[in-house]
CSV table of C-alpha atoms in Angstrom, one decimal:
chain,number,residue,atom,x,y,z
A,269,UNK,CA,7.5,-31.2,148.3
A,270,UNK,CA,4.9,-28.8,146.3
A,271,UNK,CA,7.1,-26.8,145.1
A,272,UNK,CA,9.6,-29.2,143.8
A,273,UNK,CA,10.4,-29.5,139.9
A,274,UNK,CA,12.1,-31.8,138.2
A,275,UNK,CA,14.1,-30.7,135.1
A,276,UNK,CA,16.5,-32.5,132.8
A,277,UNK,CA,19.0,-31.7,130.7
A,278,UNK,CA,17.3,-29.3,127.4
A,279,UNK,CA,14.7,-28.6,129.3
A,280,UNK,CA,14.2,-24.6,129.1
A,281,UNK,CA,13.3,-23.5,132.6
A,282,UNK,CA,11.2,-19.7,132.9
A,283,UNK,CA,11.4,-18.1,136.0
A,284,UNK,CA,9.6,-14.7,136.6
A,285,UNK,CA,8.9,-13.1,140.1
A,286,UNK,CA,6.3,-15.3,141.7
A,287,UNK,CA,6.5,-19.0,139.6
A,288,UNK,CA,8.9,-21.2,137.5
A,289,UNK,CA,7.7,-23.6,134.9
A,290,UNK,CA,9.0,-25.8,132.0
A,291,UNK,CA,8.8,-24.0,129.0
A,292,UNK,CA,10.1,-25.5,125.9
A,293,UNK,CA,12.8,-28.3,125.0
A,294,UNK,CA,16.3,-27.4,123.5
A,295,UNK,CA,18.9,-29.7,121.9
A,296,UNK,CA,21.7,-30.8,124.3
A,297,UNK,CA,24.5,-33.4,125.0
A,298,UNK,CA,27.9,-33.5,125.6
A,299,UNK,CA,30.3,-32.3,122.9
A,300,UNK,CA,34.0,-33.2,123.6
A,301,UNK,CA,36.7,-31.2,121.9
A,302,UNK,CA,39.7,-33.1,120.9
A,303,UNK,CA,42.2,-30.1,121.1
A,304,UNK,CA,45.1,-32.1,118.7
A,305,UNK,CA,42.6,-33.1,115.9
A,306,UNK,CA,42.1,-31.7,112.6
A,307,UNK,CA,38.3,-31.5,113.3
A,308,UNK,CA,36.4,-30.5,116.3
A,309,UNK,CA,34.3,-32.6,117.7
A,310,UNK,CA,35.3,-36.1,118.9
A,311,UNK,CA,33.5,-39.2,117.5
A,312,UNK,CA,31.8,-41.7,119.2
A,313,UNK,CA,34.5,-44.3,118.3
A,314,UNK,CA,37.5,-42.2,119.7
A,315,UNK,CA,35.4,-42.0,123.3
A,316,UNK,CA,34.9,-45.8,123.0
A,317,UNK,CA,38.7,-46.3,122.4
A,318,UNK,CA,39.4,-43.9,125.1
A,319,UNK,CA,37.2,-45.5,127.8
A,320,UNK,CA,38.5,-49.0,126.8
A,321,UNK,CA,41.9,-47.9,127.3
A,322,UNK,CA,40.9,-46.5,130.6
A,323,UNK,CA,40.0,-49.3,131.8
A,324,UNK,CA,42.1,-52.1,130.5
A,325,UNK,CA,45.1,-49.6,130.4
A,326,UNK,CA,48.3,-49.2,127.6
A,327,UNK,CA,51.5,-50.0,127.1
A,328,UNK,CA,53.9,-47.9,124.9
A,329,UNK,CA,57.1,-48.9,123.4
A,330,UNK,CA,59.3,-45.9,122.5
A,331,UNK,CA,62.7,-46.4,121.2
A,332,UNK,CA,65.4,-43.9,119.6
A,333,UNK,CA,67.2,-45.3,116.3
A,334,UNK,CA,69.8,-43.7,114.6
A,335,UNK,CA,68.9,-43.6,110.9
A,336,UNK,CA,72.7,-43.8,109.8
A,337,UNK,CA,73.7,-46.4,111.6
A,338,UNK,CA,70.9,-48.1,111.6
A,339,UNK,CA,70.8,-49.0,115.0
A,340,UNK,CA,69.2,-47.9,118.5
A,341,UNK,CA,70.6,-44.8,119.8
A,342,UNK,CA,70.4,-46.0,123.3
A,343,UNK,CA,69.4,-49.3,125.0
A,344,UNK,CA,65.9,-50.1,125.8
A,345,UNK,CA,65.3,-48.9,130.0
A,346,UNK,CA,63.0,-50.7,132.1
């Protein structure tokens, strides 16, 4: 394959009508956005925790409590 070229994330590929060549390199990478956060970019710690949860699973218990009576509004359902 005399016309094959391997480029990586961040490589700048310059094309003209006769040729293609790697010219420069720019900063590139993943940027993850969390729409519910006050900051736009998700930290590595959050990504690690999400990866662990996606592999191991999660259980979430939600109960409705009547503040005035200090009791459950309804019995838990299974």
